[in-house]
Amino acid sequence: MSQAPEQAIVGGVLEAIAEHRLKAGVKLGEQDLCEIYHCNRAHVRRALATLEAQKVVKLEPNRGAFIATPTPEEARNVFQARRAIELVIARNVVRQASAEDVARLREHVEQEHLARQSSDRRDAIRLSGRFHLILGEMCGNEVLDEFLNELVMRSSLIISMYSASQAPLCGDEEHALIVDAIAQGDEATLMERIEHHLRHLERSIAIEPTNASPDLKDILQAPGR
């Protein structure tokens, strides 16, 4: 394994959450994780502690580790925080974006479009969330970028929990309009489009958790397996 076991576990769990393969409430059994990632329980426990610090895993005494189950109130709070953070990030981006930055965003939106066209839902979900993270990388503020990474991951968990199997995705047409505003240096329009986009995503989620009990080994596989 090229990565340290803890990094591989954390990365695998976060990726599965981002792609809506790991749902809220799923138990992360220590023995299962040891077998999947060919490591010992000390590695697993350190990884689970890291995931708990990121608020995507809940450690319960005498019961074990579970993917966090956000309440409706927590879901609303996460989206409210995303709006606040992403508006500041977008303002930074539009004031300093280069032609190369705009080209990178347009290329990403095209990848989203191709994933949708090919009905590759898993890749479309991944790319949809990645668009927002790219804006965070471009904003020039590492603290905001870190906050956004946590919020995007938590909202991915919320979407997977409070929606059916055909969970709503960010529309690549909305992403394209956001990129257009950045390219034009139109800060006011960009603020409107970011606000509309995030509220649209929040409204598209029905606050009704799904019931799923998948086999952890069917979801998480060690790299290269």
Coordinates of C-alpha atoms in Angstrom, one line a residue:
M1 CA 0.0 0.0 0.0
S2 CA 1.6 3.3 -1.1
Q3 CA -0.3 5.4 1.5
A4 CA 0.0 5.0 5.2
P5 CA -2.9 2.9 6.4
E6 CA -4.6 5.7 8.3
Q7 CA -4.5 8.0 5.2
A8 CA -5.9 5.2 3.0
I9 CA -8.8 4.6 5.4
V10 CA -9.6 8.3 5.7
G11 CA -9.3 8.8 2.0
G12 CA -11.4 5.8 1.2
V13 CA -14.2 6.7 3.6
L14 CA -14.3 10.4 2.5
E15 CA -14.4 9.4 -1.2
A16 CA -17.2 6.9 -0.6
I17 CA -19.2 9.6 1.3
A18 CA -18.5 12.2 -1.5
E19 CA -19.8 9.7 -4.1
H20 CA -22.9 8.9 -2.0
R21 CA -21.8 5.2 -1.6
L22 CA -21.5 5.4 2.2
K23 CA -24.8 6.5 3.8
A24 CA -25.5 8.0 7.2
G25 CA -25.7 5.4 10.0
V26 CA -23.5 2.8 8.4
K27 CA -21.3 1.0 10.9
L28 CA -17.6 1.1 10.2
G29 CA -16.5 -2.1 11.8
E30 CA -12.9 -2.2 13.0
Q31 CA -12.3 -5.8 11.8
D32 CA -13.8 -5.1 8.4
L33 CA -11.6 -2.1 8.0
C34 CA -8.6 -4.1 9.1
E35 CA -9.3 -6.7 6.4
I36 CA -10.1 -4.2 3.7
Y37 CA -7.0 -2.1 4.2
H38 CA -4.7 -4.9 5.5
C39 CA -3.8 -3.1 8.7
N40 CA -4.2 -3.4 12.4
R41 CA -6.7 -1.9 14.8
A42 CA -4.4 0.9 16.0
H43 CA -4.3 2.2 12.4
V44 CA -8.1 1.9 12.1
R45 CA -8.7 3.7 15.4
R46 CA -6.4 6.6 14.5
A47 CA -8.2 6.9 11.1
L48 CA -11.6 6.9 12.8
A49 CA -10.5 9.6 15.2
T50 CA -9.5 11.8 12.3
L51 CA -12.9 11.2 10.6
E52 CA -14.7 12.0 13.8
A53 CA -12.7 15.3 14.0
Q54 CA -14.0 16.1 10.5
K55 CA -17.6 15.4 11.8
V56 CA -18.4 12.7 9.3
V57 CA -18.0 9.8 11.8
K58 CA -19.5 9.3 15.2
L59 CA -17.7 7.2 17.8
E60 CA -20.1 5.7 20.3
P61 CA -18.9 4.1 23.5
N62 CA -19.3 0.3 23.5
R63 CA -21.0 0.4 20.1
G64 CA -18.3 1.4 17.7
A65 CA -18.0 3.9 14.8
F66 CA -20.8 5.0 12.5
I67 CA -21.1 7.4 9.6
A68 CA -22.6 10.5 11.2
T69 CA -26.4 11.0 11.0
P70 CA -27.1 14.8 10.7
T71 CA -30.4 16.0 12.0
P72 CA -32.6 18.3 9.8
E73 CA -31.4 21.3 11.9
E74 CA -27.8 20.3 11.3
A75 CA -28.5 19.9 7.6
R76 CA -29.9 23.4 7.4
N77 CA -27.0 24.8 9.4
V78 CA -24.4 23.2 7.1
F79 CA -26.0 24.7 4.0
Q80 CA -26.3 28.1 5.7
A81 CA -22.6 27.9 6.5
R82 CA -21.8 26.9 2.9
R83 CA -23.6 30.0 1.6
A84 CA -21.7 32.2 3.9
I85 CA -18.3 30.7 3.1
E86 CA -18.8 30.2 -0.6
L87 CA -19.9 33.8 -1.1
V88 CA -16.7 35.0 0.4
I89 CA -14.7 32.5 -1.6
A90 CA -16.4 33.5 -4.8
R91 CA -15.8 37.2 -4.1
N92 CA -12.1 36.5 -3.7
V93 CA -12.0 34.4 -6.9
V94 CA -13.8 36.9 -9.1
R95 CA -11.4 39.6 -8.0
Q96 CA -8.2 37.7 -8.8
A97 CA -9.1 34.9 -11.3
S98 CA -6.7 34.6 -14.2
A99 CA -7.5 33.4 -17.7
E100 CA -5.9 30.1 -16.7
D101 CA -8.3 29.8 -13.8
V102 CA -11.3 30.4 -16.0
A103 CA -10.0 27.9 -18.5
R104 CA -9.6 25.3 -15.7
L105 CA -13.2 25.9 -14.5
R106 CA -14.6 25.7 -18.0
E107 CA -12.7 22.4 -18.6
H108 CA -14.1 21.0 -15.4
V109 CA -17.7 22.0 -16.3
E110 CA -17.2 20.2 -19.6
Q111 CA -16.1 17.1 -17.7
E112 CA -19.3 17.3 -15.6
H113 CA -21.4 17.6 -18.8
L114 CA -19.7 14.5 -20.3
A115 CA -20.2 12.5 -17.2
R116 CA -23.9 13.3 -17.2
Q117 CA -24.2 12.6 -20.9
S118 CA -22.6 9.1 -20.4
S119 CA -24.9 8.4 -17.4
D120 CA -21.8 8.0 -15.2
R121 CA -23.6 9.1 -12.0
R122 CA -20.7 8.2 -9.7
D123 CA -18.3 10.4 -11.7
A124 CA -20.9 13.1 -12.1
I125 CA -21.4 13.3 -8.3
R126 CA -17.7 13.4 -7.7
L127 CA -17.1 16.2 -10.3
S128 CA -20.1 18.2 -9.0
G129 CA -18.7 18.5 -5.5
R130 CA -15.2 19.0 -7.0
F131 CA -16.3 22.2 -8.8
H132 CA -16.8 23.9 -5.4
L133 CA -13.5 22.7 -4.1
I134 CA -11.7 24.1 -7.1
L135 CA -13.2 27.5 -6.3
G136 CA -11.9 27.1 -2.7
E137 CA -8.4 26.3 -4.1
M138 CA -8.5 29.5 -6.2
C139 CA -9.6 31.9 -3.5
G140 CA -6.2 32.4 -2.0
N141 CA -7.3 31.8 1.6
E142 CA -6.2 28.4 3.0
V143 CA -8.5 28.7 6.1
L144 CA -11.6 29.3 3.9
D145 CA -10.5 26.4 1.7
E146 CA -10.2 24.1 4.7
F147 CA -13.6 25.1 6.0
L148 CA -15.2 24.5 2.6
N149 CA -13.7 21.1 2.3
E150 CA -15.3 20.0 5.6
L151 CA -18.7 21.6 4.6
V152 CA -18.8 20.1 1.2
M153 CA -18.1 16.6 2.7
R154 CA -20.8 17.1 5.3
S155 CA -23.3 18.3 2.7
S156 CA -22.5 15.2 0.6
L157 CA -23.4 13.1 3.6
I158 CA -26.6 15.1 4.1
I159 CA -27.6 14.8 0.4
S160 CA -27.0 11.0 0.5
M161 CA -29.0 10.7 3.7
Y162 CA -32.0 12.9 2.8
S163 CA -32.5 11.9 -0.8
A164 CA -33.4 8.8 -2.8
S165 CA -30.9 6.9 -4.9
Q166 CA -31.2 9.5 -7.6
A167 CA -29.9 12.2 -5.3
P168 CA -29.9 15.7 -6.7
L169 CA -26.7 17.0 -8.3
C170 CA -25.4 20.5 -8.9
G171 CA -26.5 21.4 -12.4
D172 CA -23.5 21.8 -14.7
E173 CA -25.6 24.6 -16.4
E174 CA -25.6 26.5 -13.1
H175 CA -21.9 25.9 -12.7
A176 CA -21.4 27.2 -16.3
L177 CA -23.2 30.4 -15.4
I178 CA -21.1 30.8 -12.3
V179 CA -17.9 30.5 -14.5
D180 CA -19.4 33.0 -16.9
A181 CA -19.8 35.6 -14.2
I182 CA -16.2 35.0 -13.0
A183 CA -14.9 35.3 -16.6
Q184 CA -16.7 38.6 -16.9
G185 CA -15.5 39.9 -13.6
D186 CA -19.1 40.5 -12.6
E187 CA -19.1 40.3 -8.8
A188 CA -22.7 41.2 -8.3
T189 CA -24.0 38.6 -10.7
L190 CA -21.7 36.0 -9.3
M191 CA -23.0 36.6 -5.8
E192 CA -26.5 36.1 -7.0
R193 CA -25.7 33.0 -8.9
I194 CA -23.8 31.4 -6.0
E195 CA -26.7 32.2 -3.6
H196 CA -29.3 30.8 -6.0
H197 CA -27.3 27.7 -6.8
L198 CA -26.8 26.7 -3.2
R199 CA -30.4 27.4 -2.2
H200 CA -31.6 25.4 -5.2
L201 CA -29.5 22.5 -4.1
E202 CA -30.8 22.7 -0.5
R203 CA -34.4 23.0 -1.6
S204 CA -34.0 19.9 -3.8
I205 CA -33.3 17.7 -0.8
A206 CA -36.3 16.1 0.9
I207 CA -35.7 15.9 4.7
E208 CA -36.5 12.2 4.9
P209 CA -33.6 9.8 5.6
T210 CA -33.1 6.8 3.4
N211 CA -32.8 3.3 5.0
A212 CA -29.8 1.5 3.7
S213 CA -27.7 -1.3 5.2
P214 CA -24.9 -2.0 2.7
D215 CA -22.0 -4.4 3.2
L216 CA -19.0 -2.2 4.1
K217 CA -16.7 -4.5 2.1
D218 CA -18.8 -3.9 -1.0
I219 CA -18.3 -0.1 -0.7
L220 CA -14.7 0.2 0.6
Q221 CA -11.9 -1.6 -1.3
A222 CA -8.2 -1.0 -0.7
P223 CA -6.5 0.9 -3.5
G224 CA -5.5 -1.3 -6.4
R225 CA -8.0 -4.1 -5.5

